[in-house]
Amino acid sequence: MFDIDSYFRDFVDKEEIFQDRDVLRPEFIPKLLPHRDLQIQKIAEIVACTLKNSMPSNIFLFGKTGTGKTAVVNYVSKHLNLQCREFGMTESKWIFLNCQQVNTGYRILAKICGEIDPSDPVPIAGWPIDVVFDKLIDKINQQVQGNCFIVLDEIDVLVKNARKKSQDTLYNLVRINSRLKTAKVNIIGISNVLNFKSELDPRVISSLGEEEIVFPAYNAVEIKDILEQRAEKAFAPQALDPEVIPLCAALAAKEHGDARKALDLLRKAGELAERRNAKVVTPQYVYFAQDNMENDKMKEYCEALPLQSKTILLSIYQMERHLQQEAVITGDVYNAYTEITEMIPGMNRLTQRRVSELIRELDLSGMVNARVKSNGRYGRTKFIKLNIPLSDTRKYLNSESRFADLIEYRPICLREKTTNLSGKKYRKLM
DNA sequence: GATCCACAGGAAATTAAGGGTC
DNA sequence: GACCCTTAATTTCCTGTGGATC
């Protein structure tokens, strides 16, 4: 039997790999941000006028994931407030919102209200949006002195989710200053999507995109510098093999220069070495960590899927397993899905339109590959393929108790060698 | 060149749930 | 409790698409 108490005691006593593993987490802001001088300088030049009680321009930051956009804004905010304190001025209020989590216009306004005055929060739903907006104006007028920066991270998600209403909120936010007495609000939009501006309302672009800064992806040498800076604090002396950092940097640079991924990889490699009581993190642990992270990601994603998406994945699994070399198309998946939903008590059946949408989501997640292809007079449809091995898919699906008797099921539509749609039968495409 | 297929996918409408005000 | 609001999920309706076949 596993002795948890002695395990914890041994853990504390054993020789340490890490000095401070939190240094490798994305939330950690170091004293220096390597290879981001230009971007720091540009933002500093824009926001510096707050030190002379002027209002800076709104800013748009573009760049792929893990290029340091949020870290740079955080860094500038800390240093600006430090200077405010030194000059005896009122510090600027910085509100950071991630639009992936706070993804509607109403919630953005409610969240900002809550950040400004936590003692009087806006309910999560129920109020007309103009009432929330008026409340926000009151709060800012009462509680904010000087400048207030609202940082909207992943702003592209907000626009994609509910175009019209969210864009109205953005439009109102960028024009909020006309209704404020003394405080001034500035918006900093951060986006991973470079062409995202083309989806924005022209009214919002003209106000929001006053200044634009692009964050290029890091190359392997730059990622290596970042890792070395963090590793010095994160790991115990002699705990890292000299080949580990160049390897992590090279692997991350290959994947679009994502520094966050490189830091995750290095931390995970350290944790694996620690769990195996190794004294040194070697390149072998980096490869272990890479495999581990991929598997963990897929497993977690699959287990967290709603039942409907899981059922669609099960349908794709069954079709691919039994058809082998033949192509799996949307119609076939829908037929199998229809059969399975009838076998799960209490489960409702979605329309083909919705199922097609969920297949697209599975495609975006990387679990399956769905490409639209025309087959001439046999129509245009998605050709679907699992992106993970059948055995792994089976393992992930097995965790769903309602699929216990369905994993081995062979759909009737397969046995018939025809596909059934709108009450008519068609021969299979391939 | 016209026709046809099997959808894809956009847009609007509907439904349900959670919450508020009066 | 009636009515209003927002949000998310889903349905319904519709037009568009690309290439094999006629």
Short mmCIF file of C-alpha atoms (C1' of nucleotides) in Angstrom, two decimals:
data_model
loop_
_atom_site.label_atom_id
_atom_site.label_comp_id
_atom_site.label_asym_id
_atom_site.label_seq_id
_atom_site.Cartn_x
_atom_site.Cartn_y
_atom_site.Cartn_z
CA MET A 1 0.00 0.00 0.00
CA PHE A 2 1.22 3.48 -0.86
CA ASP A 3 2.48 5.25 2.27
CA ILE A 4 1.55 8.84 1.55
CA ASP A 5 3.08 10.27 4.75
CA SER A 6 6.52 8.79 4.21
CA TYR A 7 6.33 9.84 0.55
CA PHE A 8 5.79 13.48 1.59
CA ARG A 9 8.59 13.20 4.21
CA ASP A 10 11.01 11.78 1.62
CA PHE A 11 9.98 14.44 -0.86
CA VAL A 12 11.03 17.19 1.54
CA ASP A 13 14.29 15.44 2.50
CA LYS A 14 15.53 14.44 -0.95
CA GLU A 15 18.07 16.39 -2.96
CA GLU A 16 16.28 19.12 -4.87
CA ILE A 17 16.15 19.64 -8.63
CA PHE A 18 14.20 22.88 -8.35
CA GLN A 19 15.03 26.00 -6.39
CA ASP A 20 11.83 27.77 -7.42
CA ARG A 21 9.68 26.06 -10.06
CA ASP A 22 7.16 28.93 -10.17
CA VAL A 23 9.74 30.98 -12.08
CA LEU A 24 8.96 28.73 -15.05
CA ARG A 25 5.23 29.45 -14.94
CA PRO A 26 3.72 31.86 -17.50
CA GLU A 27 2.32 34.13 -14.74
CA PHE A 28 5.84 34.91 -13.48
CA ILE A 29 7.10 38.32 -14.63
CA PRO A 30 10.93 38.50 -14.52
CA LYS A 31 12.88 41.69 -13.83
CA LEU A 32 14.09 41.74 -17.42
CA LEU A 33 12.27 40.60 -20.56
CA PRO A 34 14.93 39.49 -23.06
CA HIS A 35 14.47 40.39 -26.76
CA ARG A 36 11.45 42.61 -26.15
CA ASP A 37 13.25 45.95 -25.73
CA LEU A 38 11.73 47.47 -28.85
CA GLN A 39 8.16 46.56 -27.87
CA ILE A 40 8.67 47.74 -24.27
CA GLN A 41 10.09 51.01 -25.56
CA LYS A 42 7.18 51.57 -27.95
CA ILE A 43 4.53 50.96 -25.28
CA ALA A 44 6.45 53.03 -22.74
CA GLU A 45 6.60 55.93 -25.24
CA ILE A 46 2.84 55.75 -25.69
CA VAL A 47 1.86 55.51 -22.00
CA ALA A 48 4.54 57.89 -20.66
CA CYS A 49 2.23 60.90 -21.12
CA THR A 50 0.16 59.65 -18.17
CA LEU A 51 3.04 60.94 -16.01
CA LYS A 52 2.12 64.42 -17.27
CA ASN A 53 -1.60 63.85 -16.68
CA SER A 54 -2.35 63.37 -20.38
CA MET A 55 -4.32 60.58 -21.96
CA PRO A 56 -2.35 58.10 -24.08
CA SER A 57 -3.61 56.54 -27.32
CA ASN A 58 -5.37 53.20 -27.36
CA ILE A 59 -3.03 50.39 -28.39
CA PHE A 60 -3.36 47.19 -30.41
CA LEU A 61 -0.80 44.43 -29.89
CA PHE A 62 -0.52 41.60 -32.39
CA GLY A 63 1.55 38.43 -32.25
CA LYS A 64 1.31 34.67 -32.01
CA THR A 65 0.83 32.81 -28.71
CA GLY A 66 3.85 32.91 -26.40
CA THR A 67 5.50 35.97 -27.95
CA GLY A 68 5.40 37.94 -24.70
CA LYS A 69 2.54 40.37 -25.40
CA THR A 70 0.80 40.04 -22.02
CA ALA A 71 4.12 39.85 -20.14
CA VAL A 72 5.31 43.09 -21.77
CA VAL A 73 2.08 44.94 -20.88
CA ASN A 74 2.34 43.63 -17.32
CA TYR A 75 5.97 44.69 -17.16
CA VAL A 76 5.24 48.22 -18.45
CA SER A 77 2.27 48.59 -16.05
CA LYS A 78 4.44 47.75 -13.03
CA HIS A 79 7.20 50.18 -14.05
CA LEU A 80 4.75 52.97 -14.88
CA ASN A 81 3.10 52.69 -11.46
CA LEU A 82 6.52 52.59 -9.83
CA GLN A 83 7.32 55.94 -11.43
CA CYS A 84 3.91 57.31 -10.40
CA ARG A 85 4.74 56.42 -6.79
CA GLU A 86 8.17 58.06 -7.05
CA PHE A 87 6.66 61.29 -8.38
CA GLY A 88 3.93 61.18 -5.74
CA MET A 89 1.22 60.86 -8.40
CA THR A 90 -1.94 58.75 -8.37
CA GLU A 91 -1.16 55.30 -9.80
CA SER A 92 -2.98 54.23 -12.94
CA LYS A 93 -5.57 51.50 -12.54
CA TRP A 94 -4.82 48.45 -14.70
CA ILE A 95 -7.58 45.92 -15.38
CA PHE A 96 -6.56 42.74 -17.19
CA LEU A 97 -9.33 40.68 -18.82
CA ASN A 98 -8.94 37.54 -20.87
CA CYS A 99 -11.70 37.47 -23.48
CA GLN A 100 -11.36 33.67 -23.73
CA GLN A 101 -12.84 33.52 -20.21
CA VAL A 102 -14.87 36.75 -20.14
CA ASN A 103 -16.29 36.42 -23.63
CA THR A 104 -19.42 38.56 -23.96
CA GLY A 105 -20.00 42.28 -23.92
CA TYR A 106 -22.16 42.07 -20.80
CA ARG A 107 -19.57 40.08 -18.86
CA ILE A 108 -16.73 42.40 -19.87
CA LEU A 109 -18.63 45.39 -18.46
CA ALA A 110 -19.73 43.45 -15.35
CA LYS A 111 -16.17 42.26 -14.71
CA ILE A 112 -14.72 45.77 -15.04
CA CYS A 113 -17.36 47.05 -12.58
CA GLY A 114 -16.37 44.26 -10.17
CA GLU A 115 -12.66 45.08 -10.50
CA ILE A 116 -13.28 48.76 -9.78
CA ASP A 117 -15.62 48.17 -6.85
CA PRO A 118 -15.57 44.56 -5.55
CA SER A 119 -18.03 45.48 -2.78
CA ASP A 120 -20.83 46.15 -5.28
CA PRO A 121 -20.64 43.55 -8.08
CA VAL A 122 -22.97 43.42 -11.09
CA PRO A 123 -24.95 40.13 -11.30
CA ILE A 124 -23.75 37.60 -13.88
CA ALA A 125 -26.96 38.11 -15.90
CA GLY A 126 -30.28 39.87 -15.75
CA TRP A 127 -29.56 43.55 -16.24
CA PRO A 128 -30.05 45.35 -19.56
CA ILE A 129 -26.60 46.05 -20.99
CA ASP A 130 -27.10 49.83 -21.06
CA VAL A 131 -27.82 49.73 -17.31
CA VAL A 132 -24.51 47.91 -16.73
CA PHE A 133 -22.75 50.48 -18.88
CA ASP A 134 -24.27 53.40 -16.91
CA LYS A 135 -23.24 51.67 -13.68
CA LEU A 136 -19.69 51.33 -15.00
CA ILE A 137 -19.56 55.05 -15.77
CA ASP A 138 -20.77 55.87 -12.25
CA LYS A 139 -18.17 53.56 -10.72
CA ILE A 140 -15.31 55.05 -12.73
CA ASN A 141 -16.44 58.59 -11.92
CA GLN A 142 -16.66 57.77 -8.20
CA GLN A 143 -13.66 55.51 -7.69
CA VAL A 144 -11.01 56.10 -10.35
CA GLN A 145 -8.61 59.00 -10.23
CA GLY A 146 -6.37 59.53 -13.24
CA ASN A 147 -5.91 56.89 -15.93
CA CYS A 148 -7.51 53.49 -16.12
CA PHE A 149 -6.06 50.95 -18.57
CA ILE A 150 -8.34 48.13 -19.68
CA VAL A 151 -6.29 45.32 -21.21
CA LEU A 152 -8.41 42.98 -23.35
CA ASP A 153 -6.33 39.87 -23.97
CA GLU A 154 -7.41 37.62 -26.86
CA ILE A 155 -9.81 40.34 -28.01
CA ASP A 156 -10.38 38.41 -31.27
CA VAL A 157 -12.38 35.76 -29.34
CA LEU A 158 -14.80 38.46 -28.18
CA VAL A 159 -15.49 39.60 -31.72
CA LYS A 160 -15.84 36.06 -33.10
CA ASN A 161 -18.30 34.93 -30.42
CA ALA A 162 -21.11 37.42 -30.81
CA ARG A 163 -20.20 39.92 -33.47
CA LYS A 164 -22.81 42.63 -33.22
CA LYS A 165 -23.36 43.01 -29.47
CA SER A 166 -19.71 42.59 -28.48
CA GLN A 167 -18.64 45.12 -31.08
CA ASP A 168 -21.22 47.55 -29.70
CA THR A 169 -19.65 47.07 -26.26
CA LEU A 170 -16.18 47.67 -27.70
CA TYR A 171 -17.44 50.76 -29.50
CA ASN A 172 -19.00 52.09 -26.30
CA LEU A 173 -15.84 51.32 -24.31
CA VAL A 174 -13.53 53.16 -26.68
CA ARG A 175 -15.85 56.18 -26.56
CA ILE A 176 -16.48 56.05 -22.81
CA ASN A 177 -14.21 59.06 -22.11
CA SER A 178 -16.82 61.48 -23.46
CA ARG A 179 -19.04 60.53 -20.49
CA LEU A 180 -16.37 60.60 -17.78
CA LYS A 181 -15.71 63.56 -15.48
CA THR A 182 -12.05 63.31 -14.45
CA ALA A 183 -10.86 59.74 -15.06
CA LYS A 184 -9.57 58.63 -18.46
CA VAL A 185 -9.96 55.14 -19.87
CA ASN A 186 -7.50 53.61 -22.33
CA ILE A 187 -7.94 50.33 -24.09
CA ILE A 188 -5.12 47.93 -24.90
CA GLY A 189 -6.29 45.13 -27.21
CA ILE A 190 -4.16 42.01 -27.53
CA SER A 191 -4.73 39.53 -30.34
CA ASN A 192 -3.09 36.33 -31.57
CA VAL A 193 -4.75 36.75 -34.96
CA LEU A 194 -2.80 39.06 -37.24
CA ASN A 195 -5.63 39.80 -39.69
CA PHE A 196 -8.20 40.17 -36.92
CA LYS A 197 -8.74 43.88 -37.62
CA SER A 198 -10.49 43.05 -40.89
CA GLU A 199 -13.35 41.56 -38.83
CA LEU A 200 -13.78 44.69 -36.71
CA ASP A 201 -16.41 47.34 -37.14
CA PRO A 202 -14.75 50.38 -38.85
CA ARG A 203 -15.99 52.60 -35.98
CA VAL A 204 -14.05 50.45 -33.49
CA ILE A 205 -10.92 50.28 -35.68
CA SER A 206 -10.68 54.05 -35.98
CA SER A 207 -10.72 54.53 -32.19
CA LEU A 208 -9.06 51.36 -30.94
CA GLY A 209 -6.26 50.96 -33.45
CA GLU A 210 -4.60 54.31 -32.79
CA GLU A 211 -1.24 52.61 -32.19
CA GLU A 212 -0.26 49.14 -33.36
CA ILE A 213 2.67 47.04 -32.25
CA VAL A 214 3.58 43.67 -33.72
CA PHE A 215 5.34 41.02 -31.62
CA PRO A 216 7.43 38.73 -33.85
CA ALA A 217 7.85 35.07 -32.87
CA TYR A 218 11.05 34.23 -30.99
CA ASN A 219 13.77 32.26 -32.78
CA ALA A 220 15.66 29.38 -31.16
CA VAL A 221 18.52 31.61 -29.95
CA GLU A 222 16.09 34.05 -28.31
CA ILE A 223 14.13 31.25 -26.63
CA LYS A 224 17.43 29.83 -25.36
CA ASP A 225 18.25 33.18 -23.72
CA ILE A 226 14.81 33.30 -22.09
CA LEU A 227 15.16 29.74 -20.78
CA GLU A 228 18.67 30.38 -19.45
CA GLN A 229 17.48 33.46 -17.58
CA ARG A 230 14.62 31.55 -15.92
CA ALA A 231 16.54 28.30 -15.39
CA GLU A 232 19.18 30.11 -13.35
CA LYS A 233 16.56 30.85 -10.70
CA ALA A 234 14.34 27.83 -11.19
CA PHE A 235 16.86 24.97 -10.94
CA ALA A 236 19.42 24.02 -8.34
CA PRO A 237 23.07 24.42 -9.45
CA GLN A 238 24.26 21.44 -11.55
CA ALA A 239 20.69 20.12 -11.86
CA LEU A 240 20.48 20.78 -15.60
CA ASP A 241 22.39 18.94 -18.29
CA PRO A 242 23.90 21.60 -20.64
CA GLU A 243 22.06 20.11 -23.61
CA VAL A 244 18.60 20.48 -22.08
CA ILE A 245 18.03 24.20 -22.70
CA PRO A 246 19.18 24.21 -26.36
CA LEU A 247 16.94 21.18 -26.95
CA CYS A 248 13.86 22.80 -25.37
CA ALA A 249 14.56 25.99 -27.35
CA ALA A 250 14.91 24.10 -30.61
CA LEU A 251 11.70 22.11 -30.06
CA ALA A 252 9.71 25.24 -29.17
CA ALA A 253 11.16 27.30 -32.04
CA LYS A 254 10.03 24.57 -34.42
CA GLU A 255 6.50 25.12 -33.09
CA HIS A 256 6.14 28.80 -34.11
CA GLY A 257 8.53 30.30 -31.50
CA ASP A 258 6.27 29.92 -28.50
CA ALA A 259 8.28 30.82 -25.37
CA ARG A 260 5.44 29.74 -23.07
CA LYS A 261 5.58 26.24 -24.53
CA ALA A 262 9.36 26.15 -24.09
CA LEU A 263 9.02 27.10 -20.41
CA ASP A 264 6.32 24.45 -19.91
CA LEU A 265 8.51 21.84 -21.55
CA LEU A 266 11.48 22.70 -19.35
CA ARG A 267 9.36 22.66 -16.17
CA LYS A 268 7.72 19.36 -17.09
CA ALA A 269 11.11 17.79 -17.87
CA GLY A 270 12.33 18.92 -14.43
CA GLU A 271 9.24 17.51 -12.73
CA LEU A 272 9.62 14.14 -14.46
CA ALA A 273 13.26 13.97 -13.39
CA GLU A 274 12.25 14.90 -9.85
CA ARG A 275 9.58 12.17 -9.71
CA ARG A 276 12.10 9.57 -10.82
CA ASN A 277 14.59 10.71 -8.16
CA ALA A 278 17.11 11.77 -10.80
CA LYS A 279 19.76 14.28 -9.76
CA VAL A 280 20.13 15.84 -13.19
CA VAL A 281 17.56 16.74 -15.87
CA THR A 282 18.83 15.17 -19.07
CA PRO A 283 17.61 15.52 -22.71
CA GLN A 284 15.82 12.18 -22.27
CA TYR A 285 13.43 13.85 -19.79
CA VAL A 286 12.72 16.60 -22.32
CA TYR A 287 11.56 13.99 -24.85
CA PHE A 288 9.51 12.24 -22.12
CA ALA A 289 7.97 15.59 -21.22
CA GLN A 290 7.09 16.34 -24.82
CA ASP A 291 5.26 13.00 -25.25
CA ASN A 292 3.64 13.42 -21.88
CA MET A 293 2.35 16.90 -22.64
CA GLU A 294 0.82 15.82 -25.97
CA ASN A 295 -0.89 12.77 -24.41
CA ASP A 296 -2.08 14.68 -21.35
CA LYS A 297 -3.49 17.44 -23.53
CA MET A 298 -5.48 15.03 -25.71
CA LYS A 299 -6.65 12.93 -22.77
CA GLU A 300 -7.80 15.95 -20.79
CA TYR A 301 -9.48 17.45 -23.83
CA CYS A 302 -11.29 14.22 -24.67
CA GLU A 303 -12.46 13.59 -21.12
CA ALA A 304 -13.77 17.14 -20.81
CA LEU A 305 -15.80 16.95 -24.04
CA PRO A 306 -19.60 17.20 -23.72
CA LEU A 307 -21.46 13.92 -24.27
CA GLN A 308 -22.63 14.96 -27.76
CA SER A 309 -19.07 15.64 -28.99
CA LYS A 310 -17.84 12.43 -27.36
CA THR A 311 -20.58 10.50 -29.18
CA ILE A 312 -19.51 12.03 -32.49
CA LEU A 313 -15.91 11.04 -31.73
CA LEU A 314 -17.13 7.52 -30.95
CA SER A 315 -18.96 7.44 -34.30
CA ILE A 316 -15.79 8.52 -36.14
CA TYR A 317 -13.81 5.88 -34.20
CA GLN A 318 -16.26 3.13 -35.16
CA MET A 319 -16.38 4.14 -38.82
CA GLU A 320 -12.60 4.38 -39.09
CA ARG A 321 -12.07 1.12 -37.25
CA HIS A 322 -14.41 -0.87 -39.48
CA LEU A 323 -13.94 0.92 -42.81
CA GLN A 324 -10.12 0.78 -42.49
CA GLN A 325 -8.86 2.09 -45.85
CA GLU A 326 -12.18 3.69 -46.89
CA ALA A 327 -12.91 7.37 -46.35
CA VAL A 328 -15.18 8.49 -43.52
CA ILE A 329 -17.57 11.29 -44.54
CA THR A 330 -19.99 13.52 -42.62
CA GLY A 331 -23.07 11.58 -43.76
CA ASP A 332 -21.65 8.26 -42.53
CA VAL A 333 -20.65 9.75 -39.20
CA TYR A 334 -24.12 11.21 -38.80
CA ASN A 335 -25.75 7.84 -39.52
CA ALA A 336 -23.57 6.08 -36.94
CA TYR A 337 -24.18 8.92 -34.49
CA THR A 338 -27.97 8.56 -35.00
CA GLU A 339 -27.78 4.85 -34.17
CA ILE A 340 -25.69 5.44 -31.05
CA THR A 341 -27.94 8.19 -29.68
CA GLU A 342 -30.86 5.76 -29.84
CA MET A 343 -28.90 3.31 -27.69
CA ILE A 344 -28.07 5.79 -24.92
CA PRO A 345 -31.09 6.31 -22.62
CA GLY A 346 -32.19 9.92 -22.30
CA MET A 347 -29.87 11.22 -24.98
CA ASN A 348 -31.35 13.58 -27.56
CA ARG A 349 -30.26 13.61 -31.18
CA LEU A 350 -28.81 16.78 -32.75
CA THR A 351 -29.40 17.88 -36.34
CA GLN A 352 -26.84 17.20 -39.04
CA ARG A 353 -26.07 20.94 -39.19
CA ARG A 354 -25.03 20.91 -35.53
CA VAL A 355 -23.11 17.65 -35.87
CA SER A 356 -21.19 19.17 -38.78
CA GLU A 357 -20.32 22.12 -36.52
CA LEU A 358 -19.11 19.79 -33.73
CA ILE A 359 -16.96 17.85 -36.22
CA ARG A 360 -15.40 21.18 -37.14
CA GLU A 361 -14.65 21.84 -33.45
CA LEU A 362 -13.00 18.41 -33.13
CA ASP A 363 -10.95 19.31 -36.20
CA LEU A 364 -9.87 22.62 -34.65
CA SER A 365 -8.86 20.84 -31.45
CA GLY A 366 -6.55 18.55 -33.43
CA MET A 367 -8.34 15.34 -32.42
CA VAL A 368 -9.55 14.70 -35.94
CA ASN A 369 -8.65 15.97 -39.36
CA ALA A 370 -11.71 17.03 -41.39
CA ARG A 371 -11.08 18.39 -44.88
CA VAL A 372 -13.83 19.55 -47.22
CA LYS A 373 -13.44 17.85 -50.57
CA SER A 374 -15.67 17.63 -53.61
CA ASN A 375 -16.40 14.25 -55.08
CA GLY A 376 -17.96 15.48 -58.26
CA ARG A 377 -21.52 14.41 -58.79
CA TYR A 378 -21.31 12.48 -55.51
CA GLY A 379 -21.30 15.82 -53.71
CA ARG A 380 -19.07 17.91 -51.53
CA THR A 381 -18.46 16.78 -47.97
CA LYS A 382 -15.91 16.56 -45.19
CA PHE A 383 -13.45 13.67 -45.32
CA ILE A 384 -12.71 12.82 -41.70
CA LYS A 385 -9.74 11.04 -40.17
CA LEU A 386 -8.71 10.53 -36.55
CA ASN A 387 -5.53 12.39 -35.72
CA ILE A 388 -4.67 10.13 -32.80
CA PRO A 389 -4.11 6.35 -32.92
CA LEU A 390 -7.25 4.17 -32.70
CA SER A 391 -5.93 2.53 -29.54
CA ASP A 392 -5.54 5.90 -27.78
CA THR A 393 -9.00 7.06 -28.92
CA ARG A 394 -10.47 3.85 -27.58
CA LYS A 395 -8.69 4.36 -24.25
CA TYR A 396 -10.00 7.93 -23.92
CA LEU A 397 -13.57 6.95 -24.91
CA ASN A 398 -13.54 4.05 -22.44
CA SER A 399 -13.52 6.54 -19.59
CA GLU A 400 -17.14 7.43 -20.49
CA SER A 401 -19.31 4.96 -18.57
CA ARG A 402 -22.26 5.35 -20.97
CA PHE A 403 -20.12 3.94 -23.80
CA ALA A 404 -19.38 0.69 -21.94
CA ASP A 405 -21.40 -1.50 -24.36
CA LEU A 406 -20.91 0.70 -27.40
CA ILE A 407 -17.15 0.61 -28.02
CA GLU A 408 -17.43 -2.75 -29.79
CA TYR A 409 -20.64 -1.83 -31.64
CA ARG A 410 -20.58 -2.07 -35.44
CA PRO A 411 -23.04 0.47 -36.92
CA ILE A 412 -25.80 -0.93 -39.16
CA CYS A 413 -25.08 1.69 -41.82
CA LEU A 414 -21.67 0.01 -42.25
CA ARG A 415 -23.16 -3.44 -42.63
CA GLU A 416 -25.49 -2.17 -45.38
CA LYS A 417 -22.61 -0.66 -47.39
CA THR A 418 -24.94 2.20 -48.28
CA THR A 419 -25.50 5.53 -46.67
CA ASN A 420 -28.97 6.63 -45.62
CA LEU A 421 -29.99 10.26 -45.87
CA SER A 422 -33.38 11.98 -45.72
CA GLY A 423 -35.07 8.58 -46.02
CA LYS A 424 -33.20 7.75 -49.27
CA LYS A 425 -30.31 5.33 -49.69
CA TYR A 426 -27.14 6.30 -51.52
CA ARG A 427 -24.17 4.19 -52.41
CA LYS A 428 -21.00 4.87 -50.48
CA LEU A 429 -18.57 7.34 -52.00
CA MET A 430 -15.51 5.11 -51.79
"C1'" DG B 1 -21.85 23.96 -70.75
"C1'" DA B 2 -25.58 22.28 -67.78
"C1'" DT B 3 -26.82 19.35 -64.20
"C1'" DC B 4 -26.43 17.08 -60.04
"C1'" DC B 5 -25.01 15.61 -55.45
"C1'" DA B 6 -24.04 15.99 -50.50
"C1'" DC B 7 -23.20 18.53 -47.97
"C1'" DA B 8 -20.70 23.38 -45.90
"C1'" DG B 9 -21.57 27.11 -43.56
"C1'" DG B 10 -23.86 31.90 -42.79
"C1'" DA B 11 -27.74 34.13 -40.68
"C1'" DA B 12 -31.76 34.44 -38.23
"C1'" DA B 13 -34.97 32.32 -35.16
"C1'" DT B 14 -36.03 29.51 -31.26
"C1'" DT B 15 -35.48 27.48 -26.77
"C1'" DA B 16 -33.94 27.02 -22.17
"C1'" DA B 17 -31.63 28.61 -18.23
"C1'" DG B 18 -30.20 31.95 -15.02
"C1'" DG B 19 -30.93 36.20 -13.15
"C1'" DG B 20 -33.08 40.90 -12.27
"C1'" DT B 21 -37.02 44.47 -11.41
"C1'" DC B 22 -41.45 45.92 -10.12
"C1'" DG C 1 -45.51 36.07 -10.31
"C1'" DA C 2 -45.32 38.49 -14.58
"C1'" DC C 3 -42.21 40.37 -17.37
"C1'" DC C 4 -37.73 41.70 -18.95
"C1'" DC C 5 -32.82 40.92 -19.80
"C1'" DT C 6 -28.56 38.18 -21.43
"C1'" DT C 7 -26.29 34.08 -22.89
"C1'" DA C 8 -25.47 29.66 -24.94
"C1'" DA C 9 -26.95 25.96 -27.52
"C1'" DT C 10 -29.46 24.43 -31.11
"C1'" DT C 11 -32.65 24.45 -35.13
"C1'" DT C 12 -34.32 26.12 -39.41
"C1'" DC C 13 -33.73 28.07 -43.66
"C1'" DC C 14 -31.13 29.26 -47.17
"C1'" DT C 15 -27.40 29.93 -50.62
"C1'" DG C 16 -23.02 28.42 -52.24
"C1'" DT C 17 -19.60 25.07 -53.76
"C1'" DG C 18 -16.59 21.97 -56.75
"C1'" DG C 19 -16.00 18.56 -59.72
"C1'" DA C 20 -17.84 14.17 -61.97
"C1'" DT C 21 -21.15 13.09 -65.16
"C1'" DC C 22 -24.42 13.87 -68.78
#
